[in-house]
Amino acid sequence: MSESDGTTRDSIAADRRYDVAVVGGGPAGLTTALYAARLGHETAVFDRGGGRAAMMQDTHNVIGTPESVSGNEFLSTAVDQLRSYGADYRREFVTGIERAGNSFDLETTEGPAVADRVVLATGFSDERPDPPLPRTGRGLHYCLHCDAYMFVDESVYVMGSGESAAHVAMIMLNFTDDIDLLLRGDEPTWSDETATLLEGHPVDIVHEDVTGVRNGDDGWLEALEFEDGSVREYRGGFAMYGSDYNNDLAASLGAAINDDGTVAVDDHGRTSVDGLYAVGDLTPGHNQIPVAMGQGAKAGLAIHTELRAFPKSLDELEAEGAVSASDVPAMPAALRQQASDLASMADD
């Protein structure tokens, strides 16, 4: 924030000052915010919209959630739940973050905000192959562990020329015996060892590029056309071209970044910068909704341990004296009222 435009820290409205600011509104960020709000901390989610979870046609591998629930429905329900506990959900894009003493200054498309803790849940974007392509979620997929079950005993392709594409093609043999690895005119970049592994597995390698896509009346892929004039039938497949991690904010704050672009964190999402956390697809590990939610829960618990007012330490009691009855509870009045309202609704 800059004094040249009349914006100073002291001028920021009280409703844009938070204990916890979460940047990103996917499953990891929303879960972190849910825990922080329920544990009594003034919390906001800053979400520009979109993201990998929002693109899901159906939700898989989330216990208690029907498969028919779309990504947008899943996230919308989570936002409603978050708001019911008194957290703010702001459809804003965070353009910059600066450290300011023991807290952080955030600049967004709707103005500045201040937070004692910041959680980055900005995820990554899948690198997409060149068109022509099937419809995403109707024949073009990016998550093996989410969608492999959909293709049991079906004809499946894997697009890509690197190590990940080769290994995904071989992994898919656990689900079907009809796998093509589509190089799309590129030269393979996998290792000699991987080449030997491929030779030992029944995977067909197709060198020609894709020139056309054939979809059924339901929108699902039926076949791909190739530059040699051949047509191969597929139910669907996976594009494996890597990931583009949204780590600019983390890097600008000096957080350690791994070689693959993920943000380095400990077991509870702490980065190398005090007060800065990262969760979800932005961090190393499996890119799965339940995993992201677990990371968000652990980060929320860790933040609560850092921010909660009680118990006071022995040093604090010695310096400040015993805790007065007028000082408790520590939860802000608005969140206490929200909890009371929810309890009243449950009793009705």
mmCIF file of C-alpha atoms in Angstrom:
data_model
loop_
_atom_site.group_PDB
_atom_site.id
_atom_site.type_symbol
_atom_site.label_atom_id
_atom_site.label_comp_id
_atom_site.label_asym_id
_atom_site.label_seq_id
_atom_site.Cartn_x
_atom_site.Cartn_y
_atom_site.Cartn_z
ATOM 1 C CA MET A 1 0.000 0.000 0.000
ATOM 2 C CA SER A 2 1.189 3.507 -0.716
ATOM 3 C CA GLU A 3 0.683 6.825 1.039
ATOM 4 C CA SER A 4 0.803 8.533 -2.368
ATOM 5 C CA ASP A 5 -2.787 7.436 -3.057
ATOM 6 C CA GLY A 6 -3.975 8.279 0.441
ATOM 7 C CA THR A 7 -3.836 4.694 1.653
ATOM 8 C CA THR A 8 -2.131 4.068 4.970
ATOM 9 C CA ARG A 9 -2.313 1.180 7.366
ATOM 10 C CA ASP A 10 -4.292 3.265 9.852
ATOM 11 C CA SER A 11 -6.871 4.161 7.214
ATOM 12 C CA ILE A 12 -7.824 0.565 6.421
ATOM 13 C CA ALA A 13 -11.369 -0.179 7.555
ATOM 14 C CA ALA A 14 -11.900 -2.509 10.494
ATOM 15 C CA ASP A 15 -13.823 -4.939 8.281
ATOM 16 C CA ARG A 16 -10.666 -5.508 6.203
ATOM 17 C CA ARG A 17 -8.442 -6.349 9.158
ATOM 18 C CA TYR A 18 -8.143 -10.044 9.929
ATOM 19 C CA ASP A 19 -6.387 -12.568 12.053
ATOM 20 C CA VAL A 20 -6.177 -14.909 9.051
ATOM 21 C CA ALA A 21 -6.307 -14.127 5.337
ATOM 22 C CA VAL A 22 -6.542 -17.074 2.952
ATOM 23 C CA VAL A 23 -5.597 -16.405 -0.666
ATOM 24 C CA GLY A 24 -7.394 -18.910 -2.888
ATOM 25 C CA GLY A 25 -10.839 -20.464 -2.670
ATOM 26 C CA GLY A 26 -10.273 -24.140 -3.439
ATOM 27 C CA PRO A 27 -10.808 -27.041 -1.012
ATOM 28 C CA ALA A 28 -7.535 -26.418 0.848
ATOM 29 C CA GLY A 29 -8.067 -22.705 1.346
ATOM 30 C CA LEU A 30 -11.722 -23.023 2.307
ATOM 31 C CA THR A 31 -10.951 -25.756 4.843
ATOM 32 C CA THR A 32 -8.203 -23.644 6.419
ATOM 33 C CA ALA A 33 -10.623 -20.740 6.691
ATOM 34 C CA LEU A 34 -13.358 -22.957 8.142
ATOM 35 C CA TYR A 35 -11.087 -24.184 10.921
ATOM 36 C CA ALA A 36 -9.764 -20.698 11.651
ATOM 37 C CA ALA A 37 -13.263 -19.201 11.852
ATOM 38 C CA ARG A 38 -14.689 -21.980 14.008
ATOM 39 C CA LEU A 39 -11.705 -21.658 16.343
ATOM 40 C CA GLY A 40 -12.530 -18.023 16.936
ATOM 41 C CA HIS A 41 -10.330 -16.044 14.544
ATOM 42 C CA GLU A 42 -11.486 -13.247 12.262
ATOM 43 C CA THR A 43 -10.937 -14.832 8.868
ATOM 44 C CA ALA A 44 -11.313 -13.964 5.205
ATOM 45 C CA VAL A 45 -10.924 -15.837 1.951
ATOM 46 C CA PHE A 46 -9.793 -13.808 -1.048
ATOM 47 C CA ASP A 47 -10.741 -15.751 -4.162
ATOM 48 C CA ARG A 48 -10.433 -14.664 -7.768
ATOM 49 C CA GLY A 49 -12.618 -17.599 -8.883
ATOM 50 C CA GLY A 50 -11.927 -20.496 -11.180
ATOM 51 C CA GLY A 51 -9.317 -23.066 -10.258
ATOM 52 C CA ARG A 52 -8.996 -26.790 -10.856
ATOM 53 C CA ALA A 53 -11.771 -27.803 -8.448
ATOM 54 C CA ALA A 54 -14.246 -25.477 -10.155
ATOM 55 C CA MET A 55 -13.584 -27.256 -13.451
ATOM 56 C CA MET A 56 -14.730 -30.650 -12.180
ATOM 57 C CA GLN A 57 -17.777 -32.044 -13.942
ATOM 58 C CA ASP A 58 -18.247 -34.566 -11.129
ATOM 59 C CA THR A 59 -16.744 -35.021 -7.677
ATOM 60 C CA HIS A 60 -14.851 -38.247 -7.046
ATOM 61 C CA ASN A 61 -13.112 -39.730 -3.984
ATOM 62 C CA VAL A 62 -14.703 -37.330 -1.466
ATOM 63 C CA ILE A 63 -16.448 -39.448 1.124
ATOM 64 C CA GLY A 64 -20.017 -38.351 1.818
ATOM 65 C CA THR A 65 -20.249 -36.298 -1.384
ATOM 66 C CA PRO A 66 -22.318 -37.741 -4.260
ATOM 67 C CA GLU A 67 -20.498 -38.265 -7.542
ATOM 68 C CA SER A 68 -23.089 -36.099 -9.287
ATOM 69 C CA VAL A 69 -21.941 -32.958 -7.442
ATOM 70 C CA SER A 70 -20.010 -30.637 -9.753
ATOM 71 C CA GLY A 71 -16.943 -28.704 -8.678
ATOM 72 C CA ASN A 72 -18.859 -25.429 -8.615
ATOM 73 C CA GLU A 73 -21.613 -26.962 -6.480
ATOM 74 C CA PHE A 74 -19.037 -28.416 -4.100
ATOM 75 C CA LEU A 75 -17.292 -25.054 -3.679
ATOM 76 C CA SER A 76 -20.535 -23.075 -3.407
ATOM 77 C CA THR A 77 -21.709 -25.283 -0.551
ATOM 78 C CA ALA A 78 -18.351 -24.847 1.175
ATOM 79 C CA VAL A 79 -18.548 -21.047 0.872
ATOM 80 C CA ASP A 80 -22.050 -21.040 2.378
ATOM 81 C CA GLN A 81 -20.786 -23.171 5.242
ATOM 82 C CA LEU A 82 -17.832 -20.849 5.770
ATOM 83 C CA ARG A 83 -20.022 -17.755 5.887
ATOM 84 C CA SER A 84 -22.363 -19.413 8.373
ATOM 85 C CA TYR A 85 -19.504 -19.378 10.894
ATOM 86 C CA GLY A 86 -18.774 -15.688 10.398
ATOM 87 C CA ALA A 87 -15.874 -15.773 7.952
ATOM 88 C CA ASP A 88 -15.735 -13.338 5.040
ATOM 89 C CA TYR A 89 -15.597 -14.590 1.476
ATOM 90 C CA ARG A 90 -14.364 -11.905 -0.906
ATOM 91 C CA ARG A 91 -14.317 -12.318 -4.671
ATOM 92 C CA GLU A 92 -11.080 -10.375 -5.057
ATOM 93 C CA PHE A 93 -7.728 -10.995 -6.687
ATOM 94 C CA VAL A 94 -4.723 -10.467 -4.422
ATOM 95 C CA THR A 95 -2.142 -8.618 -6.498
ATOM 96 C CA GLY A 96 0.570 -8.270 -3.869
ATOM 97 C CA ILE A 97 1.540 -9.025 -0.275
ATOM 98 C CA GLU A 98 4.178 -7.308 1.859
ATOM 99 C CA ARG A 99 5.474 -8.131 5.303
ATOM 100 C CA ALA A 100 4.802 -5.338 7.811
ATOM 101 C CA GLY A 101 6.274 -6.098 11.222
ATOM 102 C CA ASN A 102 4.520 -9.143 12.621
ATOM 103 C CA SER A 103 1.658 -9.014 10.122
ATOM 104 C CA PHE A 104 1.029 -8.657 6.389
ATOM 105 C CA ASP A 105 -0.323 -5.981 4.071
ATOM 106 C CA LEU A 106 -2.398 -7.338 1.194
ATOM 107 C CA GLU A 107 -3.244 -5.414 -1.944
ATOM 108 C CA THR A 108 -6.293 -6.639 -3.855
ATOM 109 C CA THR A 109 -8.403 -5.551 -6.787
ATOM 110 C CA GLU A 110 -10.866 -4.069 -4.264
ATOM 111 C CA GLY A 111 -8.314 -2.337 -2.042
ATOM 112 C CA PRO A 112 -5.930 -3.116 0.812
ATOM 113 C CA ALA A 113 -6.333 -5.487 3.740
ATOM 114 C CA VAL A 114 -4.258 -6.481 6.769
ATOM 115 C CA ALA A 115 -3.803 -9.909 8.359
ATOM 116 C CA ASP A 116 -1.704 -11.432 11.128
ATOM 117 C CA ARG A 117 -1.372 -14.706 9.219
ATOM 118 C CA VAL A 118 -1.568 -15.386 5.501
ATOM 119 C CA VAL A 119 -2.333 -18.754 3.915
ATOM 120 C CA LEU A 120 -1.524 -19.208 0.233
ATOM 121 C CA ALA A 121 -3.844 -21.685 -1.489
ATOM 122 C CA THR A 122 -3.272 -20.518 -5.054
ATOM 123 C CA GLY A 123 -2.687 -23.959 -6.584
ATOM 124 C CA PHE A 124 -1.444 -24.523 -10.104
ATOM 125 C CA SER A 125 -2.658 -24.664 -13.669
ATOM 126 C CA ASP A 126 -2.307 -27.771 -15.818
ATOM 127 C CA GLU A 127 -0.274 -27.220 -18.961
ATOM 128 C CA ARG A 128 -2.656 -27.914 -21.815
ATOM 129 C CA PRO A 129 -1.643 -29.561 -25.088
ATOM 130 C CA ASP A 130 -2.374 -27.826 -28.370
ATOM 131 C CA PRO A 131 -5.817 -28.331 -29.939
ATOM 132 C CA PRO A 132 -7.688 -30.137 -31.312
ATOM 133 C CA LEU A 133 -8.720 -31.573 -27.970
ATOM 134 C CA PRO A 134 -11.689 -33.380 -26.443
ATOM 135 C CA ARG A 135 -13.845 -31.497 -23.955
ATOM 136 C CA THR A 136 -12.323 -31.239 -20.490
ATOM 137 C CA GLY A 137 -14.112 -33.691 -18.233
ATOM 138 C CA ARG A 138 -15.723 -35.434 -21.211
ATOM 139 C CA GLY A 139 -12.717 -37.206 -22.602
ATOM 140 C CA LEU A 140 -9.815 -34.973 -21.560
ATOM 141 C CA HIS A 141 -8.660 -35.456 -17.963
ATOM 142 C CA TYR A 142 -5.720 -34.425 -15.816
ATOM 143 C CA CYS A 143 -6.052 -36.409 -12.587
ATOM 144 C CA LEU A 144 -5.201 -40.091 -12.845
ATOM 145 C CA HIS A 145 -6.228 -40.940 -9.286
ATOM 146 C CA CYS A 146 -9.543 -39.116 -9.655
ATOM 147 C CA ASP A 147 -10.628 -40.494 -13.009
ATOM 148 C CA ALA A 148 -8.888 -43.798 -13.730
ATOM 149 C CA TYR A 149 -11.904 -45.651 -12.328
ATOM 150 C CA MET A 150 -14.040 -44.130 -15.087
ATOM 151 C CA PHE A 151 -12.042 -45.973 -17.738
ATOM 152 C CA VAL A 152 -12.011 -49.563 -16.490
ATOM 153 C CA ASP A 153 -11.964 -51.853 -19.569
ATOM 154 C CA GLU A 154 -12.167 -48.841 -21.924
ATOM 155 C CA SER A 155 -9.882 -47.617 -24.717
ATOM 156 C CA VAL A 156 -7.693 -44.890 -23.229
ATOM 157 C CA TYR A 157 -5.010 -42.497 -24.475
ATOM 158 C CA VAL A 158 -2.268 -40.648 -22.617
ATOM 159 C CA MET A 159 -0.862 -37.488 -24.249
ATOM 160 C CA GLY A 160 2.721 -36.432 -23.619
ATOM 161 C CA SER A 161 6.315 -37.242 -24.358
ATOM 162 C CA GLY A 162 7.943 -37.057 -20.918
ATOM 163 C CA GLU A 163 8.483 -39.291 -17.917
ATOM 164 C CA SER A 164 5.088 -38.591 -16.351
ATOM 165 C CA ALA A 165 3.186 -39.487 -19.530
ATOM 166 C CA ALA A 166 5.073 -42.757 -19.915
ATOM 167 C CA HIS A 167 4.478 -43.792 -16.322
ATOM 168 C CA VAL A 168 0.798 -42.817 -16.366
ATOM 169 C CA ALA A 169 0.342 -44.951 -19.477
ATOM 170 C CA MET A 170 1.827 -47.950 -17.678
ATOM 171 C CA ILE A 171 -0.164 -47.254 -14.497
ATOM 172 C CA MET A 172 -3.387 -47.271 -16.525
ATOM 173 C CA LEU A 173 -2.720 -50.923 -17.360
ATOM 174 C CA ASN A 174 -4.058 -51.619 -13.880
ATOM 175 C CA PHE A 175 -7.476 -50.573 -15.186
ATOM 176 C CA THR A 176 -7.590 -51.512 -18.871
ATOM 177 C CA ASP A 177 -5.642 -53.455 -21.477
ATOM 178 C CA ASP A 178 -6.095 -50.854 -24.254
ATOM 179 C CA ILE A 179 -3.643 -47.961 -23.779
ATOM 180 C CA ASP A 180 -2.125 -45.655 -26.426
ATOM 181 C CA LEU A 181 0.641 -43.188 -25.627
ATOM 182 C CA LEU A 182 0.244 -40.215 -27.995
ATOM 183 C CA LEU A 183 3.449 -38.316 -28.750
ATOM 184 C CA ARG A 184 1.642 -35.915 -31.122
ATOM 185 C CA GLY A 185 4.704 -35.474 -33.295
ATOM 186 C CA ASP A 186 7.106 -34.780 -30.422
ATOM 187 C CA GLU A 187 10.238 -36.745 -29.665
ATOM 188 C CA PRO A 188 10.131 -38.647 -26.375
ATOM 189 C CA THR A 189 12.171 -37.166 -23.527
ATOM 190 C CA TRP A 190 11.889 -40.037 -21.082
ATOM 191 C CA SER A 191 14.967 -41.863 -19.852
ATOM 192 C CA ASP A 192 16.498 -45.010 -21.314
ATOM 193 C CA GLU A 193 15.265 -46.927 -18.277
ATOM 194 C CA THR A 194 11.704 -45.734 -18.901
ATOM 195 C CA ALA A 195 12.019 -46.667 -22.572
ATOM 196 C CA THR A 196 12.969 -50.196 -21.513
ATOM 197 C CA LEU A 197 10.015 -50.310 -19.143
ATOM 198 C CA LEU A 198 7.660 -49.246 -21.925
ATOM 199 C CA GLU A 199 9.003 -51.979 -24.177
ATOM 200 C CA GLY A 200 8.073 -54.476 -21.475
ATOM 201 C CA HIS A 201 4.488 -53.259 -21.132
ATOM 202 C CA PRO A 202 1.652 -53.537 -23.692
ATOM 203 C CA VAL A 203 1.435 -49.802 -24.445
ATOM 204 C CA ASP A 204 1.080 -48.668 -28.066
ATOM 205 C CA ILE A 205 3.130 -45.560 -28.880
ATOM 206 C CA VAL A 206 1.514 -43.357 -31.541
ATOM 207 C CA HIS A 207 3.867 -40.807 -33.124
ATOM 208 C CA GLU A 208 1.462 -38.928 -35.427
ATOM 209 C CA ASP A 209 -0.256 -35.727 -34.277
ATOM 210 C CA VAL A 210 -3.993 -35.447 -33.658
ATOM 211 C CA THR A 211 -5.906 -33.631 -36.404
ATOM 212 C CA GLY A 212 -9.515 -34.082 -35.334
ATOM 213 C CA VAL A 213 -11.863 -35.050 -32.525
ATOM 214 C CA ARG A 214 -15.091 -37.026 -32.776
ATOM 215 C CA ASN A 215 -17.620 -36.633 -29.957
ATOM 216 C CA GLY A 216 -20.849 -38.472 -29.306
ATOM 217 C CA ASP A 217 -24.271 -36.875 -28.855
ATOM 218 C CA ASP A 218 -23.648 -36.760 -25.097
ATOM 219 C CA GLY A 219 -20.483 -34.728 -25.593
ATOM 220 C CA TRP A 220 -18.165 -37.536 -24.609
ATOM 221 C CA LEU A 221 -15.184 -38.379 -26.774
ATOM 222 C CA GLU A 222 -15.632 -41.252 -29.215
ATOM 223 C CA ALA A 223 -12.469 -41.125 -31.354
ATOM 224 C CA LEU A 224 -9.409 -39.110 -32.385
ATOM 225 C CA GLU A 225 -8.252 -38.559 -35.955
ATOM 226 C CA PHE A 226 -4.545 -38.579 -36.815
ATOM 227 C CA GLU A 227 -2.424 -36.923 -39.504
ATOM 228 C CA ASP A 228 -1.766 -40.258 -41.224
ATOM 229 C CA GLY A 229 -5.519 -40.598 -41.836
ATOM 230 C CA SER A 230 -6.114 -43.189 -39.134
ATOM 231 C CA VAL A 231 -8.943 -43.001 -36.616
ATOM 232 C CA ARG A 232 -8.617 -44.512 -33.148
ATOM 233 C CA GLU A 233 -11.549 -44.981 -30.804
ATOM 234 C CA TYR A 234 -11.175 -43.787 -27.187
ATOM 235 C CA ARG A 235 -13.487 -43.294 -24.258
ATOM 236 C CA GLY A 236 -11.091 -40.722 -22.814
ATOM 237 C CA GLY A 237 -7.598 -40.111 -21.601
ATOM 238 C CA PHE A 238 -5.083 -37.957 -19.775
ATOM 239 C CA ALA A 239 -2.910 -35.031 -20.793
ATOM 240 C CA MET A 240 0.465 -35.049 -19.035
ATOM 241 C CA TYR A 241 2.346 -31.863 -19.895
ATOM 242 C CA GLY A 242 3.275 -30.583 -16.462
ATOM 243 C CA SER A 243 2.040 -27.901 -14.095
ATOM 244 C CA ASP A 244 2.432 -24.143 -13.779
ATOM 245 C CA TYR A 245 2.495 -23.339 -10.046
ATOM 246 C CA ASN A 246 1.007 -20.022 -8.914
ATOM 247 C CA ASN A 247 3.903 -19.257 -6.580
ATOM 248 C CA ASP A 248 4.504 -15.561 -7.387
ATOM 249 C CA LEU A 249 3.153 -14.288 -4.057
ATOM 250 C CA ALA A 250 5.200 -16.814 -2.093
ATOM 251 C CA ALA A 251 8.349 -15.928 -4.015
ATOM 252 C CA SER A 252 7.783 -12.190 -3.543
ATOM 253 C CA LEU A 253 7.748 -12.722 0.234
ATOM 254 C CA GLY A 254 10.973 -14.725 0.125
ATOM 255 C CA ALA A 255 9.457 -18.145 0.805
ATOM 256 C CA ALA A 256 11.544 -21.147 -0.210
ATOM 257 C CA ILE A 257 10.456 -22.634 -3.540
ATOM 258 C CA ASN A 258 11.229 -26.232 -4.516
ATOM 259 C CA ASP A 259 12.843 -27.127 -7.848
ATOM 260 C CA ASP A 260 9.498 -28.224 -9.279
ATOM 261 C CA GLY A 261 7.844 -24.892 -8.452
ATOM 262 C CA THR A 262 5.971 -26.001 -5.336
ATOM 263 C CA VAL A 263 6.293 -24.005 -2.122
ATOM 264 C CA ALA A 264 8.355 -25.712 0.588
ATOM 265 C CA VAL A 265 6.304 -26.314 3.758
ATOM 266 C CA ASP A 266 6.468 -28.317 6.958
ATOM 267 C CA ASP A 267 3.876 -30.838 8.091
ATOM 268 C CA HIS A 268 1.390 -28.096 9.033
ATOM 269 C CA GLY A 269 1.843 -25.838 6.013
ATOM 270 C CA ARG A 270 4.363 -23.406 7.497
ATOM 271 C CA THR A 271 6.646 -21.854 4.893
ATOM 272 C CA SER A 272 10.133 -20.502 5.530
ATOM 273 C CA VAL A 273 8.554 -17.082 6.260
ATOM 274 C CA ASP A 274 7.139 -16.598 9.757
ATOM 275 C CA GLY A 275 3.369 -16.244 9.652
ATOM 276 C CA LEU A 276 3.073 -17.395 6.037
ATOM 277 C CA TYR A 277 1.454 -20.745 5.257
ATOM 278 C CA ALA A 278 0.806 -22.645 2.032
ATOM 279 C CA VAL A 279 -1.647 -25.495 1.459
ATOM 280 C CA GLY A 280 -3.153 -27.589 -1.308
ATOM 281 C CA ASP A 281 -1.861 -28.022 -4.850
ATOM 282 C CA LEU A 282 0.705 -25.250 -4.347
ATOM 283 C CA THR A 283 2.648 -27.595 -2.063
ATOM 284 C CA PRO A 284 4.295 -31.007 -2.675
ATOM 285 C CA GLY A 285 2.158 -34.134 -2.566
ATOM 286 C CA HIS A 286 -0.904 -35.697 -4.147
ATOM 287 C CA ASN A 287 -3.249 -33.239 -5.852
ATOM 288 C CA GLN A 288 -6.463 -34.601 -4.352
ATOM 289 C CA ILE A 289 -9.408 -32.881 -2.661
ATOM 290 C CA PRO A 290 -9.253 -34.979 0.550
ATOM 291 C CA VAL A 291 -5.498 -34.384 0.785
ATOM 292 C CA ALA A 292 -6.005 -30.638 0.278
ATOM 293 C CA MET A 293 -8.724 -30.563 2.915
ATOM 294 C CA GLY A 294 -6.464 -32.397 5.366
ATOM 295 C CA GLN A 295 -3.686 -29.894 4.738
ATOM 296 C CA GLY A 296 -6.116 -27.037 5.290
ATOM 297 C CA ALA A 297 -7.299 -28.526 8.575
ATOM 298 C CA LYS A 298 -3.741 -28.959 9.851
ATOM 299 C CA ALA A 299 -2.809 -25.402 8.871
ATOM 300 C CA GLY A 300 -5.914 -24.050 10.578
ATOM 301 C CA LEU A 301 -5.048 -25.901 13.776
ATOM 302 C CA ALA A 302 -1.438 -24.686 13.680
ATOM 303 C CA ILE A 303 -2.543 -21.085 13.168
ATOM 304 C CA HIS A 304 -4.968 -21.369 16.099
ATOM 305 C CA THR A 305 -2.157 -22.594 18.331
ATOM 306 C CA GLU A 306 -0.124 -19.527 17.377
ATOM 307 C CA LEU A 307 -2.897 -16.943 17.682
ATOM 308 C CA ARG A 308 -5.091 -18.103 20.555
ATOM 309 C CA ALA A 309 -5.035 -15.900 23.631
ATOM 310 C CA PHE A 310 -5.164 -18.653 26.268
ATOM 311 C CA PRO A 311 -3.579 -20.301 28.064
ATOM 312 C CA LYS A 312 -1.128 -17.567 29.001
ATOM 313 C CA SER A 313 2.447 -18.676 29.505
ATOM 314 C CA LEU A 314 4.128 -18.530 32.901
ATOM 315 C CA ASP A 315 6.229 -15.591 31.700
ATOM 316 C CA GLU A 316 3.075 -13.726 30.586
ATOM 317 C CA LEU A 317 1.312 -14.374 33.883
ATOM 318 C CA GLU A 318 4.368 -13.173 35.789
ATOM 319 C CA ALA A 319 4.568 -10.002 33.691
ATOM 320 C CA GLU A 320 0.846 -9.261 33.360
ATOM 321 C CA GLY A 321 -0.730 -10.897 36.375
ATOM 322 C CA ALA A 322 -3.603 -13.373 36.494
ATOM 323 C CA VAL A 323 -6.197 -13.432 33.751
ATOM 324 C CA SER A 324 -9.255 -11.398 34.711
ATOM 325 C CA ALA A 325 -12.745 -12.769 34.278
ATOM 326 C CA SER A 326 -13.501 -9.672 32.196
ATOM 327 C CA ASP A 327 -10.863 -10.749 29.646
ATOM 328 C CA VAL A 328 -12.577 -14.003 28.703
ATOM 329 C CA PRO A 329 -13.768 -15.393 26.415
ATOM 330 C CA ALA A 330 -11.218 -14.237 23.855
ATOM 331 C CA MET A 331 -13.370 -14.900 20.788
ATOM 332 C CA PRO A 332 -14.469 -11.669 19.046
ATOM 333 C CA ALA A 333 -18.030 -10.568 19.798
ATOM 334 C CA ALA A 334 -19.247 -10.995 16.215
ATOM 335 C CA LEU A 335 -18.052 -14.606 16.036
ATOM 336 C CA ARG A 336 -19.541 -15.336 19.470
ATOM 337 C CA GLN A 337 -22.883 -13.973 18.265
ATOM 338 C CA GLN A 338 -22.624 -16.103 15.113
ATOM 339 C CA ALA A 339 -22.054 -19.200 17.250
ATOM 340 C CA SER A 340 -25.013 -18.298 19.442
ATOM 341 C CA ASP A 341 -27.252 -17.812 16.411
ATOM 342 C CA LEU A 342 -26.241 -21.196 14.977
ATOM 343 C CA ALA A 343 -26.929 -22.882 18.304
ATOM 344 C CA SER A 344 -30.370 -21.289 18.451
ATOM 345 C CA MET A 345 -31.164 -22.517 14.943
ATOM 346 C CA ALA A 346 -30.119 -26.040 15.908
ATOM 347 C CA ASP A 347 -32.445 -25.958 18.921
ATOM 348 C CA ASP A 348 -35.467 -24.846 16.864
#
